[in-house]
PDB file of C-alpha atoms and ligand atoms in Angstrom:
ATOM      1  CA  UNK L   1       0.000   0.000   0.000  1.00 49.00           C
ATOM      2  CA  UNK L   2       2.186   2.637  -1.126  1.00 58.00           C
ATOM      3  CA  UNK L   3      -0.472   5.134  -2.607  1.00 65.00           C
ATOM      4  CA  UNK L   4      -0.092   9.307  -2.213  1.00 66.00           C
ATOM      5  CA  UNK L   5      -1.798  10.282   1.052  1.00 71.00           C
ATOM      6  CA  UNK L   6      -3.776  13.806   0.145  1.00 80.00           C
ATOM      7  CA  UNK L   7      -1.575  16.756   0.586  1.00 81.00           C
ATOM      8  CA  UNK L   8      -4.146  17.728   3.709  1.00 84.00           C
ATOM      9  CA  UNK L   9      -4.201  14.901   5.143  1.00 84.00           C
ATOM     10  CA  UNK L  10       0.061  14.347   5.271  1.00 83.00           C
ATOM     11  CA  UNK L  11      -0.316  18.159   6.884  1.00 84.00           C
ATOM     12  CA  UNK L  12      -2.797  17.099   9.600  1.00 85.00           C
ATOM     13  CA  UNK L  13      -0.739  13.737  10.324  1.00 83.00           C
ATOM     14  CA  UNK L  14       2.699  15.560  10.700  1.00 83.00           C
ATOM     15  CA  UNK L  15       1.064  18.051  13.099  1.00 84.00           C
ATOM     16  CA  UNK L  16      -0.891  15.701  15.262  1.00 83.00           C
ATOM     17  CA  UNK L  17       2.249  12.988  15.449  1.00 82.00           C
ATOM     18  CA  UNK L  18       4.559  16.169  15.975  1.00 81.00           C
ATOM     19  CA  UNK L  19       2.001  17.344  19.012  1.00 81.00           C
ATOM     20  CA  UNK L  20       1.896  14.111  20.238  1.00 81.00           C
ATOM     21  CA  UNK L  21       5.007  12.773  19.332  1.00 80.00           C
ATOM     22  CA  UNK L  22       4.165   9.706  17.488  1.00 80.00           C
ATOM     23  CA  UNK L  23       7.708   8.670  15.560  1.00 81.00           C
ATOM     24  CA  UNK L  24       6.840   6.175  13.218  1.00 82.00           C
ATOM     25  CA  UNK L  25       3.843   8.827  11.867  1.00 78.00           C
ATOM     26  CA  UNK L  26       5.982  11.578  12.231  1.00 81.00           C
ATOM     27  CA  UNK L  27       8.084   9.739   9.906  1.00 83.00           C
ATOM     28  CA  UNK L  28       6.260   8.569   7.672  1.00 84.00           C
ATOM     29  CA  UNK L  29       4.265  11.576   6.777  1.00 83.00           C
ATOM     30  CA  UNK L  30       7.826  13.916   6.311  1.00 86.00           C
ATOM     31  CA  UNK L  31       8.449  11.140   3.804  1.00 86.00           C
ATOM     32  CA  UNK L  32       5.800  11.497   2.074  1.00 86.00           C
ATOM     33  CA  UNK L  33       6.665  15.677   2.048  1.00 88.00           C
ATOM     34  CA  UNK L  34       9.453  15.354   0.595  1.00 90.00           C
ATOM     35  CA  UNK L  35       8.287  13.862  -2.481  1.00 89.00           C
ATOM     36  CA  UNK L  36       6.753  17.479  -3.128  1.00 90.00           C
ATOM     37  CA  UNK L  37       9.321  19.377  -1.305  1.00 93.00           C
ATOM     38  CA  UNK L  38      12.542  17.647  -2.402  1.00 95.00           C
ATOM     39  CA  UNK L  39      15.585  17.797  -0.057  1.00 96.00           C
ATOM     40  CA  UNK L  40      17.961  16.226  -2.708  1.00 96.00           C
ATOM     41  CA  UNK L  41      18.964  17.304  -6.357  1.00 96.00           C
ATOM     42  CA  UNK L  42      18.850  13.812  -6.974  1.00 96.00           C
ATOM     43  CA  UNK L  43      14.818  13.525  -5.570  1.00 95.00           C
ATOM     44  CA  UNK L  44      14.562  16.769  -7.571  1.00 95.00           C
ATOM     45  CA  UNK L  45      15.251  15.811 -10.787  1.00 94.00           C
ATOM     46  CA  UNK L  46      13.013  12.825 -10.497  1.00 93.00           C
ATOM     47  CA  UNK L  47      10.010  14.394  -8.920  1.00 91.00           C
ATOM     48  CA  UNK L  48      10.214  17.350 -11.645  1.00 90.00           C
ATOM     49  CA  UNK L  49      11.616  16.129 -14.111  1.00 88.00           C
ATOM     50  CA  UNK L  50      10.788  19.597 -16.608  1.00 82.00           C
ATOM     51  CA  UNK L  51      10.701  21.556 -13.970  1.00 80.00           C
ATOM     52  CA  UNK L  52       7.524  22.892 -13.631  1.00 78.00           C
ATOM     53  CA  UNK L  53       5.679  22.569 -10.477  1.00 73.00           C
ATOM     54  CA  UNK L  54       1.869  22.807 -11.191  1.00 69.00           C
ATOM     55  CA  UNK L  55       1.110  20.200  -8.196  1.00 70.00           C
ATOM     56  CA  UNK L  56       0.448  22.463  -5.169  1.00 77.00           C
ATOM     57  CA  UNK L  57      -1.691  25.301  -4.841  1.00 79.00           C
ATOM     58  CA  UNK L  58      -0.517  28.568  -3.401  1.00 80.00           C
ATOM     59  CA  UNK L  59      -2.474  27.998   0.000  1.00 81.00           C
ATOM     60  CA  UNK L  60      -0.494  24.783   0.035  1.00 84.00           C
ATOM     61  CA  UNK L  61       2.670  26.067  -0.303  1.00 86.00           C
ATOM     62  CA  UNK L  62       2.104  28.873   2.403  1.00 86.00           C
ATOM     63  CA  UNK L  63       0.760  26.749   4.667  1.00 86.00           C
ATOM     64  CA  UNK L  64       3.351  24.443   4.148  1.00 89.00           C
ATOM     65  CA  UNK L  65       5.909  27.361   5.562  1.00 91.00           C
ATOM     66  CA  UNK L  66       4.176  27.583   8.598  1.00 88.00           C
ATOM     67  CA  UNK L  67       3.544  23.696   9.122  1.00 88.00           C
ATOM     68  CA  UNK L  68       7.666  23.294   8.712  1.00 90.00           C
ATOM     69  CA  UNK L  69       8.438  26.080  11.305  1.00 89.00           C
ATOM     70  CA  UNK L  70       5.542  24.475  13.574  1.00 86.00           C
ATOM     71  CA  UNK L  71       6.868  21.170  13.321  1.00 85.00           C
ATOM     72  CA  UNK L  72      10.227  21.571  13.060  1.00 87.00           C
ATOM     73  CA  UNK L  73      11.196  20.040   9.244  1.00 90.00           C
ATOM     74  CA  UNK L  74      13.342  22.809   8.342  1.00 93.00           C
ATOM     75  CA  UNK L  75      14.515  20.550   5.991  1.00 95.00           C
ATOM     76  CA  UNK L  76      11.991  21.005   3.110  1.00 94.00           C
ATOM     77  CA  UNK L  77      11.647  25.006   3.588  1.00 95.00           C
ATOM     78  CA  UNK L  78      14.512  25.466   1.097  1.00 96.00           C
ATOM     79  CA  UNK L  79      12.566  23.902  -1.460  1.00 95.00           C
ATOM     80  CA  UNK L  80       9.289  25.848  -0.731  1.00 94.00           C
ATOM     81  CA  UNK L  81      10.801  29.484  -0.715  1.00 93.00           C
ATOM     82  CA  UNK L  82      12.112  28.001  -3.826  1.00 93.00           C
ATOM     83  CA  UNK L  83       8.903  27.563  -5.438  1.00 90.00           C
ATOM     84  CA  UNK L  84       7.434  30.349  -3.553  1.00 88.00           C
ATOM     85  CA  UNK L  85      10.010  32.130  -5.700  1.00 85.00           C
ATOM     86  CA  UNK L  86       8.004  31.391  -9.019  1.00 82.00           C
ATOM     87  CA  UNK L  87       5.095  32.989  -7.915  1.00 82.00           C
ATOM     88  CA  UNK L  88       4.832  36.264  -9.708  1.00 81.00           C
ATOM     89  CA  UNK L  89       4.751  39.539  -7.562  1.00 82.00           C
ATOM     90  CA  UNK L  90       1.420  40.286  -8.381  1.00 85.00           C
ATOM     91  CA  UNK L  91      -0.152  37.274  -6.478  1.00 82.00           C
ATOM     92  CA  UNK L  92       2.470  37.207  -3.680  1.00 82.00           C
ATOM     93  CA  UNK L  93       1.845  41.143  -3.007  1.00 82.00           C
ATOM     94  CA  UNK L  94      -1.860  40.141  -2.542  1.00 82.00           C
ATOM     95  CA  UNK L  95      -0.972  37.663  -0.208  1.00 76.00           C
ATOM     96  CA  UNK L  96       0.609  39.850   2.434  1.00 72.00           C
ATOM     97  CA  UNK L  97      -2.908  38.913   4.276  1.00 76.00           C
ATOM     98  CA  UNK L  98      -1.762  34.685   4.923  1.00 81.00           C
ATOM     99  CA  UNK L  99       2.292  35.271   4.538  1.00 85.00           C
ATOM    100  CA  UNK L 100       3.231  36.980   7.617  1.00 86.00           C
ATOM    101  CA  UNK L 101       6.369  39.725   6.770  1.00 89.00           C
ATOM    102  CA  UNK L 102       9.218  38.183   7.971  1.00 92.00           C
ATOM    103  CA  UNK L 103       8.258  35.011   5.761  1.00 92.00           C
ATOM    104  CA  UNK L 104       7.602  37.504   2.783  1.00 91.00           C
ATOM    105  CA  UNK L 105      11.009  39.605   3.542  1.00 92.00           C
ATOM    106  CA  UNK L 106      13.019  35.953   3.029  1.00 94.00           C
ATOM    107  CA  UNK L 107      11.248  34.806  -0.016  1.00 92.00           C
ATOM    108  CA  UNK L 108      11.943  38.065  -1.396  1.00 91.00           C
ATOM    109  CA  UNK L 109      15.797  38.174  -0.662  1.00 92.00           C
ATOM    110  CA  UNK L 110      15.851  34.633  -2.012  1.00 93.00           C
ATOM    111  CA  UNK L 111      14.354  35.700  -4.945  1.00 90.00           C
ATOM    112  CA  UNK L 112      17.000  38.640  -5.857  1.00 89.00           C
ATOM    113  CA  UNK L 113      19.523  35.756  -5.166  1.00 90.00           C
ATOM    114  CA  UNK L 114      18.109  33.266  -7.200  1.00 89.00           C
ATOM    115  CA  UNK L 115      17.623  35.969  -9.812  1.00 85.00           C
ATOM    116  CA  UNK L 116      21.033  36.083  -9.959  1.00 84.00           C
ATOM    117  CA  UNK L 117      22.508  32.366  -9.712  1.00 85.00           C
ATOM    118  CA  UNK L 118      20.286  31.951 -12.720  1.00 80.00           C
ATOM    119  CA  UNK L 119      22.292  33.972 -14.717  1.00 75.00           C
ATOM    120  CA  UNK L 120      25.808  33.363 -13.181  1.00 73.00           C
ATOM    121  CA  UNK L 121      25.509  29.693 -12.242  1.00 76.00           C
ATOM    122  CA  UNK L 122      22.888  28.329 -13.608  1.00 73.00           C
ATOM    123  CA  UNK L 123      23.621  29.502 -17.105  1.00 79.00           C
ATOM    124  CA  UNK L 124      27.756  29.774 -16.874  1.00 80.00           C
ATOM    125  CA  UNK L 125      28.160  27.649 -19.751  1.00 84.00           C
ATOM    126  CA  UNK L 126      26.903  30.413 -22.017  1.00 87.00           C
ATOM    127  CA  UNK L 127      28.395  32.990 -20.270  1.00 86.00           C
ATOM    128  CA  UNK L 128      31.658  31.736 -20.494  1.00 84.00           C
ATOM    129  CA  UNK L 129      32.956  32.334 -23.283  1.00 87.00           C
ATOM    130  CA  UNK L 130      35.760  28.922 -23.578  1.00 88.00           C
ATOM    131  CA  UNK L 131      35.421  26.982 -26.495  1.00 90.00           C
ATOM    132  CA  UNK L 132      36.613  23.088 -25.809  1.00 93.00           C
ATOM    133  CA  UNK L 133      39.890  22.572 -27.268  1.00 95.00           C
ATOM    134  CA  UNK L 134      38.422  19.931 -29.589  1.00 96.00           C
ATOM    135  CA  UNK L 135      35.824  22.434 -30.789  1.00 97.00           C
ATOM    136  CA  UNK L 136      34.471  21.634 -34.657  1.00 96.00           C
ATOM    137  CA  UNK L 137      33.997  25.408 -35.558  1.00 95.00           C
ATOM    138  CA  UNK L 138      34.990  28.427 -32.849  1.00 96.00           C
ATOM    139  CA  UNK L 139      33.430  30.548 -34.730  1.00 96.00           C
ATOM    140  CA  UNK L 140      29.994  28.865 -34.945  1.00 96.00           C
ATOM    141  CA  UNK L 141      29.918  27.653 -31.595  1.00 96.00           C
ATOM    142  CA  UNK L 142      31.242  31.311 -30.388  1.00 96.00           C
ATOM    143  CA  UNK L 143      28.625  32.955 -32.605  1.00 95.00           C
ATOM    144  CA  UNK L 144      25.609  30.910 -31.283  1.00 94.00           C
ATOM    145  CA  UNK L 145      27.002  31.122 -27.662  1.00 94.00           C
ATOM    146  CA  UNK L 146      26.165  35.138 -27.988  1.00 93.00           C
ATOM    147  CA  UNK L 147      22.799  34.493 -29.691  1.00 92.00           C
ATOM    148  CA  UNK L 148      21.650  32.206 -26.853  1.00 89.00           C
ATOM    149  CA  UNK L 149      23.120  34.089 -24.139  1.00 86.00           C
ATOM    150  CA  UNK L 150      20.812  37.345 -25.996  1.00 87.00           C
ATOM    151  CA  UNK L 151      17.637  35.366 -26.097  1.00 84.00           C
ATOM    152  CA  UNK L 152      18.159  34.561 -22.162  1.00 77.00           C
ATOM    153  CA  UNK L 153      18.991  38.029 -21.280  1.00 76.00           C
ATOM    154  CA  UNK L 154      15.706  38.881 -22.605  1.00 78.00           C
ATOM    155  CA  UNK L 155      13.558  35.991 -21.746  1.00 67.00           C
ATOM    156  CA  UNK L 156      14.756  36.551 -17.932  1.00 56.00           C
ATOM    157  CA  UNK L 157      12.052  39.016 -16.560  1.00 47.00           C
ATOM    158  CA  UNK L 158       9.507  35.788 -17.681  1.00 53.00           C
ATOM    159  CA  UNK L 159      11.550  32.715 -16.192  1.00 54.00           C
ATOM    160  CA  UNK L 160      13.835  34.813 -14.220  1.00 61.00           C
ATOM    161  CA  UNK L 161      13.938  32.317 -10.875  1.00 74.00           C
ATOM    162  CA  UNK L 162      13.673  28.837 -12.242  1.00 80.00           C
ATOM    163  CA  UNK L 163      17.373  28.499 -11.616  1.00 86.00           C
ATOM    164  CA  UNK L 164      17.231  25.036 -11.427  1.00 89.00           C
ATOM    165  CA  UNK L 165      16.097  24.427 -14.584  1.00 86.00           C
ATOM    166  CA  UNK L 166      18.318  21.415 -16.253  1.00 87.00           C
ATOM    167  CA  UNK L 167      19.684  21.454 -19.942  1.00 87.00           C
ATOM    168  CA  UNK L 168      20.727  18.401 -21.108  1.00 90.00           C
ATOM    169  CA  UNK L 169      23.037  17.420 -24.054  1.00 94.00           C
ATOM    170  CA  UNK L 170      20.538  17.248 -26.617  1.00 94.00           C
ATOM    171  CA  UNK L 171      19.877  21.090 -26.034  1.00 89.00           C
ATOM    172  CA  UNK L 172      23.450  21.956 -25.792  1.00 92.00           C
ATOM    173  CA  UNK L 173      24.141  20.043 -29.210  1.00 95.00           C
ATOM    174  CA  UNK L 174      21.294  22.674 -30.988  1.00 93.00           C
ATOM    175  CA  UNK L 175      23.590  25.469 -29.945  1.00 92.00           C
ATOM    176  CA  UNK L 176      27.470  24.250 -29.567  1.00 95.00           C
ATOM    177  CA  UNK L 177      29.412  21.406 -31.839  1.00 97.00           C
ATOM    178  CA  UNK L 178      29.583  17.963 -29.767  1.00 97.00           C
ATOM    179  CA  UNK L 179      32.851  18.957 -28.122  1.00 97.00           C
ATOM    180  CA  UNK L 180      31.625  21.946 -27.067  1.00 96.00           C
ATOM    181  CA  UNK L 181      28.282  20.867 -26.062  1.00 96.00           C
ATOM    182  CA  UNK L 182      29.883  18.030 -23.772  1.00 96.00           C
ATOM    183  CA  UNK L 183      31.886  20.224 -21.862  1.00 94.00           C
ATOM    184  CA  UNK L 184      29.555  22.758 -21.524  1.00 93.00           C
ATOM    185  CA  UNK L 185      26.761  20.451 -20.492  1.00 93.00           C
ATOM    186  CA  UNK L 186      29.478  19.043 -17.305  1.00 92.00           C
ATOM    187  CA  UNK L 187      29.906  22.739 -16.212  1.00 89.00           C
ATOM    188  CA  UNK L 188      26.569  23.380 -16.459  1.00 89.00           C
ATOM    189  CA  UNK L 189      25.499  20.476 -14.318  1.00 91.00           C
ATOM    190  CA  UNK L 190      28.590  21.466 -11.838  1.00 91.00           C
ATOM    191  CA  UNK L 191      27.333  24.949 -11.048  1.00 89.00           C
ATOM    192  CA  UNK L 192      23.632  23.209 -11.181  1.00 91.00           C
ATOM    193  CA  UNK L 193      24.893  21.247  -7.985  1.00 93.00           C
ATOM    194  CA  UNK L 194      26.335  24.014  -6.667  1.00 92.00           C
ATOM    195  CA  UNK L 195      23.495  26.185  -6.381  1.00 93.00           C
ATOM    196  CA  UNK L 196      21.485  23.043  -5.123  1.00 96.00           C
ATOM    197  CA  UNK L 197      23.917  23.167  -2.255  1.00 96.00           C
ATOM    198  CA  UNK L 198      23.637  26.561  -1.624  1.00 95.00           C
ATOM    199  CA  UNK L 199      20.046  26.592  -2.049  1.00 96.00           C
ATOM    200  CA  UNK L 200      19.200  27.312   2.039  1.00 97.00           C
ATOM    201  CA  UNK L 201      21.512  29.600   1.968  1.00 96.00           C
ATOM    202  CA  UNK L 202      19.603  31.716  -0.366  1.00 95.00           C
ATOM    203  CA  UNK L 203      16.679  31.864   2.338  1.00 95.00           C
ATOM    204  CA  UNK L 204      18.926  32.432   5.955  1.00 95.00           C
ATOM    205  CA  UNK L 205      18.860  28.669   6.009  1.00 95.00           C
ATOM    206  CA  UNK L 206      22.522  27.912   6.462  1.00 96.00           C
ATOM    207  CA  UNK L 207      23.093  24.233   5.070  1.00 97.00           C
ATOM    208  CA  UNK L 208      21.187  21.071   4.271  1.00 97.00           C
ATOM    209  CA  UNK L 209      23.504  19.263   6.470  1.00 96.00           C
ATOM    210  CA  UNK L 210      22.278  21.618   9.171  1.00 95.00           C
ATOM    211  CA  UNK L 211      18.506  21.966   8.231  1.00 94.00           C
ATOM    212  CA  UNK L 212      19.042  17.754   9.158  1.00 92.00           C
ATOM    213  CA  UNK L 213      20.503  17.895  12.015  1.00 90.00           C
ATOM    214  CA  UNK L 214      18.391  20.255  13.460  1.00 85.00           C
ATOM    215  CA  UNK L 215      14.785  18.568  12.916  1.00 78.00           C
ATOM    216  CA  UNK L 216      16.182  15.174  14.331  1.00 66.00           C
TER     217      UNK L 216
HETATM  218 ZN1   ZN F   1      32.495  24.033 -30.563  1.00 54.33          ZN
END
């Protein structure tokens, strides 16, 4: 019996085992969290794997803040000021009602950050200008580099926070020769992994290996 449990009803399990202090439920139903709010790239990449997170509603993913403070599962907050950074200003603006300030002041600040580790990690393989040694055509793969790197400067006010989101060889290979597009595709998945670790940073979260420790 390994179905989903209802994202309401995981919420009201984790808070009445965390009350009470029921382990096994506790457990179980942070388990069952984290395959929304993933704590690992790895989890990440398999739970979203185009990164788009149409899943959770917005009520979710606010009361989800609270319910991690509450119960102490600092763990997955990374992850939810992460998609809380998707939402556009407009709707989190008009939410100022249900997010209290201090909880709006850190998704913000994330959001700046995450702004820019888009744009210098995320996308470092098209900033950098480096052909591979073994490169089929510098000039092609330099000229193509610049006309990518345009079309995400001005494509970043509309996807300017998904800094996560993965390119994978067969992309690279419709902008850079094979050489090129290998390399560029290990860098790019380097600085991916970096900004995974750094992720609760980003929010005043110090590290994942702390966010654990602390909720044990
Ligand atoms: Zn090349």
């Amino acid at each position: 019996v390994d179905e989903p449990i209802p994202f309401d009803a995981v919420i009201a399990i984790l808070r009445l085992s965390n009350k009470y202090d029921i382990h096994p439920f506790r457990q179980k139903s942070i388990q069952e969290l984290k395959k929304v709010f993933p704590c690992t790239l790895h989890d990440y990449d398999s739970i979203y794997p185009n990164d788009t997170y149409t899943t959770l509603s917005w009520s979710h993913i606010v009361k989800s803040i609270y319910l991690a403070r509450a119960c102490n599962t600092l763990e997955l907050l990374p992850f939810i000021f992460y998609i809380l950074g998707q939402v556009s200003m407009n709707v989190l603006f008009r939410s100022h009602a249900i997010l209290p300030r201090t909880e709006m002041e850190i998704c913000l600040l994330g959001r700046e950050k995450l702004q820019e580790m888009r744009e210098t990690v995320a996308f470092s393989y098209l900033i950098d200008p480096k052909s591979s040694q073994h490169c089929l055509n510098p000039t092609i793969c330099e000229q193509q580099r610049l006309l990518s790197l345009n079309a995400l400067i001005s494509e970043r006010f509309h996807a300017g926070t998904r800094a996560l989101m993965k390119a994978d060889l067969e992309t690279l290979e419709m902008i850079f020769c094979r050489p090129c597009a290998e390399e560029k595709l290990s860098i790019h998945l380097a600085a991916r992994e970096k900004l995974w670790n750094d992720l609760p940073s980003y929010f005043g979260l110090g590290t994942w290996e702390e966010l654990r420790s602390a909720q044990k």
